[in-house]
Amino acid sequence: MALMTGKEYVESIRKMNMQVYMFGEKVENPVDHPILRPSLNSVRMTYDLAQMPEYENLMTATSPFTGGKVNRFTHIHMSTEDLKNKVKMQRLCGQKTAACFQRCVGMDAFNAVYSTTYECDQSHGTKYHENFVKFLKYAQENDLTVDGAMTDPKGDRSRAPHAQEDPDLFLRVVERREDGIVVRGAKAHQTGIINSHEVIVMPTIAMGEDDKDYAVSFAVPVDTEGIFMIIGRQSCDTRKLEEGSLDVGNPEFGGVEALTVFDDVFVPNDRIFLNGEYEYAGVMVERFAGYHRQSYGGCKVGVGDVLIGAAAVAADYNGCPKASHIKDKIIEMQHLNETLYCCGIACSTEGTKTASGNYIIDLLLANVCKQNITRFPYEIARLAEDIAGGLMVTAPAEKDFRDPKMGPVIEKYFKGRADVSTENRLKIMRLIENLTLGTAAVGYRTESMHGAGSPQAQRIMISRQGNLAMKKALAKAIAHVEE
Ligand code: SF4
Ligand code: FE
């Protein structure tokens, strides 16, 4: 089975025995839970779109490993064309879900681990690349969703992993056995973990010799014994438990994050991709982060397209689409959004081949991409709120709208243009609220800030990659400075 349908995907997740906790209880059926289901629907979209002939080029690729057609989310990028198509696919998925569709972390982990294991094997004589390619083929042949887990809780940020008071604050190997390793620790903010079949764990920072036990990478099924997840709350999440869907804003799609705990989890030898070769921890981090910073130049742009559209519809419904300041604000939103897309495409076009044969983005440009993402979506959201007006946060509940006594009052006083229903106007207001302040604000706003690394992480990379010495030399040459 090279490609699953969306329906098959949902059923495959239903069969898993994951340990998921939320609101102080174990969730026995995460797949049908009203708070969690929208996040599953977003991943499902990555399967549904791959079935549509019009999106075949973007959503699928030919795997050099299986020789068959695979979902691009499981693909190893073999050219700059592949890198560009990845960004375009992510924009499309963002447009279709207006949420985080979660499957990119695995794709970014695949590509980072692929080249890093190759280089580690070259210098250490290890067999990690072989292990990884075997896992990759399995994921491609079964069209799996794979989570990429990088972020450790990190405890006291001034201390290295081995120097923490609590040694579990970075995930580590606690036992080395003949047949594998046992790991303990946690990964925080795990996007899409409950909607994934497998998880690839990677280290979170560059490490030294004392951190050997923390320099570990591997893949296991998400329902492996010892793994459990505690779902992160989102603003307005319990609205999804209420009757009706008007107040949710985006009734069908959403994202999800969870604290994922590895409580003495066994990893068999053939699933290990790094085990003590600490010099490669930093390489893996830098590459994964680079790919994921590229990713944001696609997914956030797609969600931005929906938000820009919503703001324009709100203006239409208010009867003021021709007001010059409204037109100008919408132009500004588009300018910002397309600038982000330019960054995603540019770092892809400038990609290069690694020693292992896959392609990596230009790291400087990918970091610039993400640095802009920490800012522009906030400005786009600000302009959308400006255009929408206060109603996006003061509109009465759907229950009032459906009430025989209150309903007609709301209908009358919250009407905009006479030919537009108040209900449609409220729907658009709630969508803007959802994207800027509600459940999807995790994905569009705060994740734009902190996902794939906080702004300072990109600034460090920019300072490393920016080649300031060359720029100084240029200035001196132009000014005829002689030293
Ligand atoms: Fe994909 Fe964007 Fe979600 Fe990351 S934040 S998993 S790139 S949709
Ligand atoms: Fe993310």
Short mmCIF file of C-alpha atoms and ligand atoms in Angstrom, two decimals:
data_model
loop_
_atom_site.label_atom_id
_atom_site.label_comp_id
_atom_site.label_asym_id
_atom_site.label_seq_id
_atom_site.Cartn_x
_atom_site.Cartn_y
_atom_site.Cartn_z
CA MET A 1 0.00 0.00 0.00
CA ALA A 2 1.89 3.05 -1.18
CA LEU A 3 -0.82 5.64 -0.56
CA MET A 4 -3.54 5.50 2.07
CA THR A 5 -6.86 7.24 1.64
CA GLY A 6 -7.87 9.72 4.33
CA LYS A 7 -10.40 7.25 5.63
CA GLU A 8 -7.82 4.47 5.86
CA TYR A 9 -5.51 6.83 7.69
CA VAL A 10 -8.15 7.63 10.31
CA GLU A 11 -8.88 3.95 10.84
CA SER A 12 -5.17 3.14 11.13
CA ILE A 13 -4.82 5.69 13.95
CA ARG A 14 -7.95 4.32 15.62
CA LYS A 15 -6.28 0.91 15.83
CA MET A 16 -3.39 2.27 17.87
CA ASN A 17 -3.29 1.97 21.60
CA MET A 18 -2.02 5.41 22.59
CA GLN A 19 -1.91 6.68 26.15
CA VAL A 20 -3.44 10.14 25.90
CA TYR A 21 -4.43 12.33 28.86
CA MET A 22 -6.47 15.53 28.89
CA PHE A 23 -8.33 17.48 31.60
CA GLY A 24 -7.13 15.04 34.25
CA GLU A 25 -8.48 11.96 32.52
CA LYS A 26 -7.32 9.27 30.16
CA VAL A 27 -8.88 9.78 26.74
CA GLU A 28 -10.07 6.34 25.70
CA ASN A 29 -10.96 7.32 22.15
CA PRO A 30 -8.85 10.28 20.97
CA VAL A 31 -9.94 9.79 17.34
CA ASP A 32 -13.55 10.74 18.03
CA HIS A 33 -13.00 13.22 20.84
CA PRO A 34 -14.56 16.55 19.75
CA ILE A 35 -11.61 18.59 21.01
CA LEU A 36 -9.03 16.36 19.31
CA ARG A 37 -10.82 15.31 16.13
CA PRO A 38 -10.21 18.56 14.21
CA SER A 39 -6.46 18.02 14.55
CA LEU A 40 -6.79 14.53 13.08
CA ASN A 41 -8.83 15.99 10.22
CA SER A 42 -5.94 18.33 9.37
CA VAL A 43 -3.54 15.40 8.99
CA ARG A 44 -6.20 13.52 7.07
CA MET A 45 -6.13 16.34 4.53
CA THR A 46 -2.52 15.40 3.65
CA TYR A 47 -3.89 11.99 2.58
CA ASP A 48 -7.04 13.27 0.87
CA LEU A 49 -5.16 15.83 -1.24
CA ALA A 50 -2.68 13.15 -2.36
CA GLN A 51 -5.60 11.23 -3.87
CA MET A 52 -6.67 14.16 -6.07
CA PRO A 53 -5.26 14.17 -9.61
CA GLU A 54 -4.97 17.96 -9.65
CA TYR A 55 -2.56 17.89 -6.71
CA GLU A 56 -0.64 14.75 -7.64
CA ASN A 57 2.54 16.63 -8.62
CA LEU A 58 2.69 18.54 -5.38
CA MET A 59 1.43 15.91 -2.98
CA THR A 60 3.30 12.86 -4.24
CA ALA A 61 6.78 11.97 -5.45
CA THR A 62 8.63 8.93 -6.74
CA SER A 63 10.76 7.37 -4.06
CA PRO A 64 14.26 6.32 -5.07
CA PHE A 65 14.08 3.80 -2.22
CA THR A 66 10.85 1.97 -3.01
CA GLY A 67 10.69 2.91 -6.70
CA GLY A 68 7.01 3.71 -6.20
CA LYS A 69 4.77 6.69 -5.69
CA VAL A 70 4.82 8.03 -2.14
CA ASN A 71 3.21 10.90 -0.30
CA ARG A 72 5.62 13.85 -0.41
CA PHE A 73 5.40 14.07 3.37
CA THR A 74 7.49 10.85 3.49
CA HIS A 75 9.86 11.87 0.69
CA ILE A 76 13.61 12.48 0.77
CA HIS A 77 14.28 15.64 -1.25
CA MET A 78 16.42 14.70 -4.24
CA SER A 79 16.61 18.11 -5.95
CA THR A 80 15.92 21.79 -5.42
CA GLU A 81 12.69 21.17 -7.34
CA ASP A 82 11.69 18.78 -4.56
CA LEU A 83 12.51 21.44 -1.96
CA LYS A 84 10.32 23.99 -3.75
CA ASN A 85 7.49 21.52 -4.19
CA LYS A 86 7.60 20.83 -0.49
CA VAL A 87 6.95 24.53 0.28
CA LYS A 88 4.18 24.70 -2.32
CA MET A 89 2.55 21.59 -0.88
CA GLN A 90 2.64 23.14 2.59
CA ARG A 91 1.04 26.34 1.35
CA LEU A 92 -1.72 24.28 -0.24
CA CYS A 93 -2.31 22.29 2.96
CA GLY A 94 -2.42 25.53 4.98
CA GLN A 95 -5.01 26.94 2.57
CA LYS A 96 -7.17 23.83 2.87
CA THR A 97 -7.06 23.52 6.67
CA ALA A 98 -6.29 27.01 8.09
CA ALA A 99 -4.48 25.04 10.78
CA CYS A 100 -1.29 23.14 11.49
CA PHE A 101 -1.49 19.86 9.55
CA GLN A 102 1.34 18.41 11.62
CA ARG A 103 2.87 15.99 9.18
CA CYS A 104 5.83 18.19 8.23
CA VAL A 105 7.85 17.54 11.37
CA GLY A 106 8.33 13.93 10.32
CA MET A 107 9.29 14.93 6.78
CA ASP A 108 11.83 17.40 8.15
CA ALA A 109 13.18 14.80 10.56
CA PHE A 110 13.50 12.26 7.70
CA ASN A 111 15.64 14.62 5.69
CA ALA A 112 17.83 15.75 8.59
CA VAL A 113 18.41 12.23 9.94
CA TYR A 114 19.06 10.86 6.45
CA SER A 115 22.12 13.03 5.81
CA THR A 116 23.35 13.11 9.41
CA THR A 117 23.38 9.32 9.82
CA TYR A 118 25.27 8.99 6.54
CA GLU A 119 28.01 11.33 7.73
CA CYS A 120 28.15 9.76 11.19
CA ASP A 121 28.58 6.29 9.66
CA GLN A 122 31.40 7.60 7.45
CA SER A 123 33.40 8.80 10.42
CA HIS A 124 32.41 6.25 13.08
CA GLY A 125 31.76 3.05 11.12
CA THR A 126 28.27 2.87 12.63
CA LYS A 127 25.23 1.41 10.83
CA TYR A 128 22.74 4.19 11.53
CA HIS A 129 22.11 5.15 7.90
CA GLU A 130 21.18 1.58 7.04
CA ASN A 131 18.84 1.50 10.04
CA PHE A 132 17.29 4.77 8.99
CA VAL A 133 16.78 3.81 5.34
CA LYS A 134 15.05 0.62 6.46
CA PHE A 135 12.71 2.65 8.67
CA LEU A 136 12.17 5.20 5.91
CA LYS A 137 11.11 2.52 3.42
CA TYR A 138 8.69 1.12 5.98
CA ALA A 139 7.19 4.59 6.50
CA GLN A 140 6.96 5.20 2.73
CA GLU A 141 5.47 1.82 1.89
CA ASN A 142 2.83 2.16 4.59
CA ASP A 143 2.27 5.92 4.06
CA LEU A 144 2.78 6.65 7.74
CA THR A 145 2.52 9.90 9.61
CA VAL A 146 5.67 10.33 11.65
CA ASP A 147 6.22 12.90 14.37
CA GLY A 148 9.62 14.52 14.74
CA ALA A 149 10.43 15.05 18.40
CA MET A 150 13.20 17.47 19.22
CA THR A 151 12.32 19.88 22.03
CA ASP A 152 13.37 18.67 25.48
CA PRO A 153 11.97 20.43 28.57
CA LYS A 154 15.53 21.79 29.17
CA GLY A 155 15.14 22.76 32.87
CA ASP A 156 17.76 25.32 33.87
CA ARG A 157 18.77 26.84 30.54
CA SER A 158 22.22 27.80 31.83
CA ARG A 159 23.17 24.14 32.39
CA ALA A 160 24.14 21.40 29.93
CA PRO A 161 22.00 18.24 29.84
CA HIS A 162 24.30 16.24 32.14
CA ALA A 163 24.55 19.14 34.61
CA GLN A 164 20.80 19.45 35.31
CA GLU A 165 19.65 18.75 38.85
CA ASP A 166 17.04 16.39 37.43
CA PRO A 167 18.81 14.24 34.80
CA ASP A 168 15.51 13.51 32.99
CA LEU A 169 15.04 17.08 31.75
CA PHE A 170 16.76 16.06 28.56
CA LEU A 171 15.87 12.69 27.06
CA ARG A 172 18.67 10.19 27.56
CA VAL A 173 19.77 6.57 27.39
CA VAL A 174 19.42 4.97 30.84
CA GLU A 175 20.36 1.43 29.86
CA ARG A 176 22.35 -0.15 27.05
CA ARG A 177 21.42 -3.75 26.33
CA GLU A 178 22.50 -6.37 23.84
CA ASP A 179 19.31 -5.94 21.82
CA GLY A 180 18.85 -2.19 22.16
CA ILE A 181 18.62 0.78 24.53
CA VAL A 182 16.19 2.05 27.16
CA VAL A 183 15.44 5.79 27.10
CA ARG A 184 13.89 8.13 29.63
CA GLY A 185 12.79 11.78 29.47
CA ALA A 186 10.22 13.87 27.66
CA LYS A 187 9.69 15.95 24.57
CA ALA A 188 7.61 19.10 24.98
CA HIS A 189 5.15 20.81 22.58
CA GLN A 190 4.91 17.75 20.33
CA THR A 191 2.91 18.81 17.31
CA GLY A 192 0.63 16.10 15.99
CA ILE A 193 2.03 13.32 18.16
CA ILE A 194 -1.41 11.81 18.85
CA ASN A 195 -2.13 11.70 15.12
CA SER A 196 1.13 9.97 14.23
CA HIS A 197 1.97 6.32 13.79
CA GLU A 198 5.63 6.67 14.68
CA VAL A 199 7.90 9.23 16.34
CA ILE A 200 11.49 10.06 15.41
CA VAL A 201 13.33 11.37 18.45
CA MET A 202 16.33 13.67 17.99
CA PRO A 203 18.57 15.61 20.40
CA THR A 204 17.60 19.23 21.02
CA ILE A 205 20.99 21.01 21.22
CA ALA A 206 24.64 20.59 20.29
CA MET A 207 26.35 18.44 22.91
CA GLY A 208 29.75 17.72 24.40
CA GLU A 209 31.37 14.50 25.56
CA ASP A 210 29.76 14.68 29.01
CA ASP A 211 26.35 14.61 27.31
CA LYS A 212 27.00 11.37 25.46
CA ASP A 213 23.96 9.62 26.90
CA TYR A 214 21.78 12.47 25.67
CA ALA A 215 23.08 12.30 22.10
CA VAL A 216 20.46 9.83 20.98
CA SER A 217 18.13 9.48 18.01
CA PHE A 218 15.68 6.70 17.19
CA ALA A 219 12.17 5.89 15.97
CA VAL A 220 9.42 3.96 17.75
CA PRO A 221 5.65 3.55 17.29
CA VAL A 222 3.75 6.16 19.30
CA ASP A 223 1.91 3.45 21.23
CA THR A 224 5.11 1.77 22.45
CA GLU A 225 4.96 0.77 26.09
CA GLY A 226 6.15 3.59 28.34
CA ILE A 227 5.08 6.48 26.08
CA PHE A 228 2.25 8.73 27.24
CA MET A 229 1.01 12.15 26.23
CA ILE A 230 -0.60 15.05 28.04
CA ILE A 231 -2.52 17.32 25.66
CA GLY A 232 -1.76 21.05 25.68
CA ARG A 233 -4.71 23.39 26.27
CA GLN A 234 -5.63 25.84 23.59
CA SER A 235 -7.52 29.08 23.96
CA CYS A 236 -11.28 28.47 23.52
CA ASP A 237 -10.78 24.68 23.21
CA THR A 238 -13.94 23.74 25.13
CA ARG A 239 -16.09 25.60 22.60
CA LYS A 240 -15.62 22.41 20.56
CA LEU A 241 -17.66 20.57 23.20
CA GLU A 242 -20.65 22.86 22.76
CA GLU A 243 -23.60 22.27 20.49
CA GLY A 244 -23.27 23.85 17.05
CA SER A 245 -20.07 25.04 15.39
CA LEU A 246 -20.53 28.76 14.83
CA ASP A 247 -18.47 29.80 17.85
CA VAL A 248 -15.56 27.54 16.90
CA GLY A 249 -14.73 29.54 13.77
CA ASN A 250 -13.00 26.66 11.99
CA PRO A 251 -15.36 23.75 12.70
CA GLU A 252 -13.48 21.06 10.83
CA PHE A 253 -9.76 21.59 11.31
CA GLY A 254 -7.26 22.31 14.07
CA GLY A 255 -3.86 21.43 15.45
CA VAL A 256 -2.65 19.71 18.59
CA GLU A 257 0.42 19.69 20.81
CA ALA A 258 1.28 17.44 23.73
CA LEU A 259 3.92 16.85 26.36
CA THR A 260 5.21 13.40 25.44
CA VAL A 261 6.81 11.35 28.16
CA PHE A 262 9.20 8.45 27.53
CA ASP A 263 9.06 6.48 30.73
CA ASP A 264 11.81 3.86 30.23
CA VAL A 265 11.01 3.05 26.62
CA PHE A 266 12.87 0.20 24.89
CA VAL A 267 14.33 0.90 21.44
CA PRO A 268 15.58 -2.09 19.42
CA ASN A 269 19.01 -1.82 17.77
CA ASP A 270 17.71 -1.47 14.22
CA ARG A 271 15.67 1.61 15.19
CA ILE A 272 18.65 3.55 16.57
CA PHE A 273 20.00 6.46 14.47
CA LEU A 274 22.45 7.98 16.97
CA ASN A 275 23.73 6.63 20.25
CA GLY A 276 26.51 8.56 21.93
CA GLU A 277 28.21 10.15 18.88
CA TYR A 278 27.73 13.57 20.45
CA GLU A 279 29.46 15.58 17.66
CA TYR A 280 26.50 14.74 15.43
CA ALA A 281 23.83 16.00 17.84
CA GLY A 282 24.41 19.60 16.76
CA VAL A 283 24.47 18.67 13.06
CA MET A 284 21.12 16.91 13.35
CA VAL A 285 19.58 19.85 15.24
CA GLU A 286 20.86 22.42 12.77
CA ARG A 287 19.54 20.50 9.77
CA PHE A 288 16.16 19.65 11.24
CA ALA A 289 15.71 23.24 12.40
CA GLY A 290 16.74 24.49 8.94
CA TYR A 291 14.20 22.29 7.16
CA HIS A 292 11.48 23.24 9.61
CA ARG A 293 12.28 26.94 9.26
CA GLN A 294 11.85 26.49 5.51
CA SER A 295 8.53 24.72 6.18
CA TYR A 296 7.06 27.81 7.80
CA GLY A 297 7.57 29.69 4.54
CA GLY A 298 4.86 27.37 3.18
CA CYS A 299 2.40 26.43 5.92
CA LYS A 300 2.04 29.85 7.58
CA VAL A 301 1.66 31.46 4.17
CA GLY A 302 -1.23 29.12 3.36
CA VAL A 303 -2.96 29.92 6.64
CA GLY A 304 -2.19 33.59 5.98
CA ASP A 305 -4.03 33.29 2.66
CA VAL A 306 -7.14 32.21 4.55
CA LEU A 307 -6.81 35.04 7.07
CA ILE A 308 -6.34 37.64 4.33
CA GLY A 309 -9.39 36.20 2.58
CA ALA A 310 -11.41 36.36 5.80
CA ALA A 311 -10.45 40.00 6.38
CA ALA A 312 -11.48 40.88 2.81
CA VAL A 313 -14.81 39.08 3.22
CA ALA A 314 -15.39 40.93 6.52
CA ALA A 315 -14.83 44.21 4.68
CA ASP A 316 -17.26 43.11 1.94
CA TYR A 317 -19.90 42.23 4.50
CA ASN A 318 -19.44 45.57 6.24
CA GLY A 319 -20.01 47.30 2.92
CA CYS A 320 -16.60 48.97 2.81
CA PRO A 321 -14.38 46.94 0.45
CA LYS A 322 -13.67 50.07 -1.60
CA ALA A 323 -12.52 52.28 1.26
CA SER A 324 -8.97 53.23 0.35
CA HIS A 325 -7.48 52.41 3.78
CA ILE A 326 -9.11 48.95 3.71
CA LYS A 327 -7.75 48.25 0.25
CA ASP A 328 -4.33 49.41 1.37
CA LYS A 329 -4.36 47.21 4.47
CA ILE A 330 -5.24 44.18 2.42
CA ILE A 331 -2.42 44.97 0.01
CA GLU A 332 -0.06 45.23 2.98
CA MET A 333 -1.21 41.84 4.29
CA GLN A 334 -0.58 40.29 0.89
CA HIS A 335 2.80 41.95 0.59
CA LEU A 336 3.86 40.54 3.96
CA ASN A 337 2.50 37.08 3.23
CA GLU A 338 4.14 36.82 -0.19
CA THR A 339 7.43 38.04 1.30
CA LEU A 340 7.33 35.00 3.57
CA TYR A 341 6.65 32.79 0.58
CA CYS A 342 9.61 34.36 -1.25
CA CYS A 343 11.81 33.31 1.67
CA GLY A 344 10.49 29.73 1.58
CA ILE A 345 11.09 29.47 -2.16
CA ALA A 346 14.47 31.22 -2.06
CA CYS A 347 16.03 28.94 0.57
CA SER A 348 14.76 25.98 -1.48
CA THR A 349 16.07 27.23 -4.83
CA GLU A 350 19.48 27.83 -3.25
CA GLY A 351 19.53 24.32 -1.76
CA THR A 352 22.54 22.06 -2.20
CA LYS A 353 23.30 18.36 -2.30
CA THR A 354 24.59 16.73 0.90
CA ALA A 355 27.19 13.94 1.00
CA SER A 356 24.35 11.42 1.38
CA GLY A 357 22.72 12.64 -1.84
CA ASN A 358 19.62 14.40 -0.54
CA TYR A 359 19.14 18.16 -0.78
CA ILE A 360 19.33 20.67 2.01
CA ILE A 361 18.03 24.22 1.97
CA ASP A 362 20.29 27.25 2.14
CA LEU A 363 20.58 27.56 5.91
CA LEU A 364 21.08 31.32 6.04
CA LEU A 365 17.99 31.98 3.92
CA ALA A 366 15.91 29.40 5.84
CA ASN A 367 16.78 31.15 9.09
CA VAL A 368 15.91 34.53 7.59
CA CYS A 369 12.61 32.96 6.48
CA LYS A 370 11.73 31.87 9.99
CA GLN A 371 12.94 35.15 11.54
CA ASN A 372 10.42 36.97 9.34
CA ILE A 373 7.77 34.44 10.36
CA THR A 374 8.28 35.53 13.99
CA ARG A 375 7.04 38.98 12.95
CA PHE A 376 4.90 39.18 9.83
CA PRO A 377 2.00 36.89 10.88
CA TYR A 378 1.57 39.16 13.92
CA GLU A 379 1.27 42.18 11.66
CA ILE A 380 -1.06 40.31 9.29
CA ALA A 381 -3.19 39.32 12.31
CA ARG A 382 -3.18 42.92 13.58
CA LEU A 383 -4.43 44.19 10.23
CA ALA A 384 -7.10 41.46 10.07
CA GLU A 385 -8.35 42.50 13.52
CA ASP A 386 -8.32 46.13 12.44
CA ILE A 387 -10.47 45.37 9.39
CA ALA A 388 -12.79 42.92 11.19
CA GLY A 389 -13.79 45.33 13.97
CA GLY A 390 -14.62 44.63 17.58
CA LEU A 391 -17.43 42.25 16.77
CA MET A 392 -14.90 39.42 16.35
CA VAL A 393 -14.54 39.38 20.14
CA THR A 394 -17.89 40.71 21.35
CA ALA A 395 -20.37 38.68 19.30
CA PRO A 396 -22.87 36.75 21.45
CA ALA A 397 -22.77 32.97 21.60
CA GLU A 398 -24.37 30.73 19.00
CA LYS A 399 -26.80 29.64 21.71
CA ASP A 400 -28.13 33.21 21.91
CA PHE A 401 -28.24 33.42 18.14
CA ARG A 402 -30.42 30.28 18.03
CA ASP A 403 -32.62 31.46 20.91
CA PRO A 404 -36.14 32.41 19.77
CA LYS A 405 -36.11 35.63 21.79
CA MET A 406 -32.47 36.79 21.48
CA GLY A 407 -31.88 35.43 17.98
CA PRO A 408 -33.95 38.00 16.07
CA VAL A 409 -32.36 40.83 18.09
CA ILE A 410 -28.86 39.63 17.18
CA GLU A 411 -29.96 39.13 13.59
CA LYS A 412 -31.22 42.71 13.42
CA TYR A 413 -28.44 44.56 15.20
CA PHE A 414 -25.45 42.66 13.90
CA LYS A 415 -26.44 42.83 10.30
CA GLY A 416 -23.95 44.50 7.98
CA ARG A 417 -24.87 44.82 4.32
CA ALA A 418 -28.60 44.14 3.80
CA ASP A 419 -28.01 41.29 1.33
CA VAL A 420 -25.64 39.38 3.63
CA SER A 421 -26.99 37.15 6.39
CA THR A 422 -25.95 37.98 9.92
CA GLU A 423 -25.00 34.32 10.36
CA ASN A 424 -22.45 34.50 7.54
CA ARG A 425 -21.04 37.69 8.99
CA LEU A 426 -20.67 36.02 12.38
CA LYS A 427 -19.01 32.97 10.81
CA ILE A 428 -16.30 35.12 9.28
CA MET A 429 -15.81 37.04 12.55
CA ARG A 430 -15.37 33.78 14.42
CA LEU A 431 -12.90 32.50 11.84
CA ILE A 432 -10.77 35.61 12.31
CA GLU A 433 -11.07 35.20 16.07
CA ASN A 434 -10.07 31.53 15.77
CA LEU A 435 -6.97 32.37 13.73
CA THR A 436 -5.81 35.28 15.83
CA LEU A 437 -6.97 34.49 19.37
CA GLY A 438 -8.62 31.06 19.44
CA THR A 439 -7.45 27.47 19.03
CA ALA A 440 -5.68 28.14 15.71
CA ALA A 441 -3.75 31.05 17.22
CA VAL A 442 -1.38 28.41 18.60
CA GLY A 443 -0.46 27.53 15.03
CA TYR A 444 -0.62 30.94 13.42
CA ARG A 445 0.75 33.20 16.13
CA THR A 446 2.71 31.68 19.00
CA GLU A 447 3.98 28.86 16.85
CA SER A 448 5.19 31.47 14.37
CA MET A 449 7.23 32.87 17.25
CA HIS A 450 8.56 29.71 18.88
CA GLY A 451 7.98 26.79 16.51
CA ALA A 452 11.16 25.53 14.79
CA GLY A 453 13.10 27.56 17.36
CA SER A 454 12.61 30.94 19.00
CA PRO A 455 13.78 34.13 17.25
CA GLN A 456 17.13 34.19 19.05
CA ALA A 457 17.98 30.73 17.70
CA GLN A 458 17.66 32.10 14.17
CA ARG A 459 19.71 35.18 15.00
CA ILE A 460 22.55 32.96 16.20
CA MET A 461 22.43 31.07 12.89
CA ILE A 462 22.25 34.31 10.91
CA SER A 463 25.32 35.63 12.71
CA ARG A 464 27.15 32.37 11.98
CA GLN A 465 26.14 32.11 8.35
CA GLY A 466 26.09 35.80 7.42
CA ASN A 467 29.83 36.04 6.53
CA LEU A 468 30.44 39.45 8.03
CA ALA A 469 34.19 39.25 7.35
CA MET A 470 33.51 39.14 3.62
CA LYS A 471 31.20 42.16 3.92
CA LYS A 472 33.84 44.15 5.81
CA ALA A 473 36.37 43.32 3.12
CA LEU A 474 33.95 44.55 0.47
CA ALA A 475 33.54 47.88 2.24
CA LYS A 476 37.27 48.30 2.63
CA ALA A 477 37.87 47.53 -1.02
CA ILE A 478 35.28 50.05 -2.18
CA ALA A 479 36.64 52.75 0.14
CA HIS A 480 40.25 51.98 -0.83
CA VAL A 481 41.12 51.36 2.81
CA GLU A 482 44.66 50.19 3.28
CA GLU A 483 45.57 48.65 6.64
FE1 SF4 B 1 3.79 21.73 9.36
FE2 SF4 B 1 3.61 24.28 9.84
FE3 SF4 B 1 2.51 22.56 11.53
FE4 SF4 B 1 5.16 22.75 11.44
S1 SF4 B 1 3.72 24.36 12.05
S2 SF4 B 1 3.96 20.88 11.40
S3 SF4 B 1 5.48 23.22 9.27
S4 SF4 B 1 1.92 22.92 9.43
FE FE B 2 5.76 23.63 14.05
#
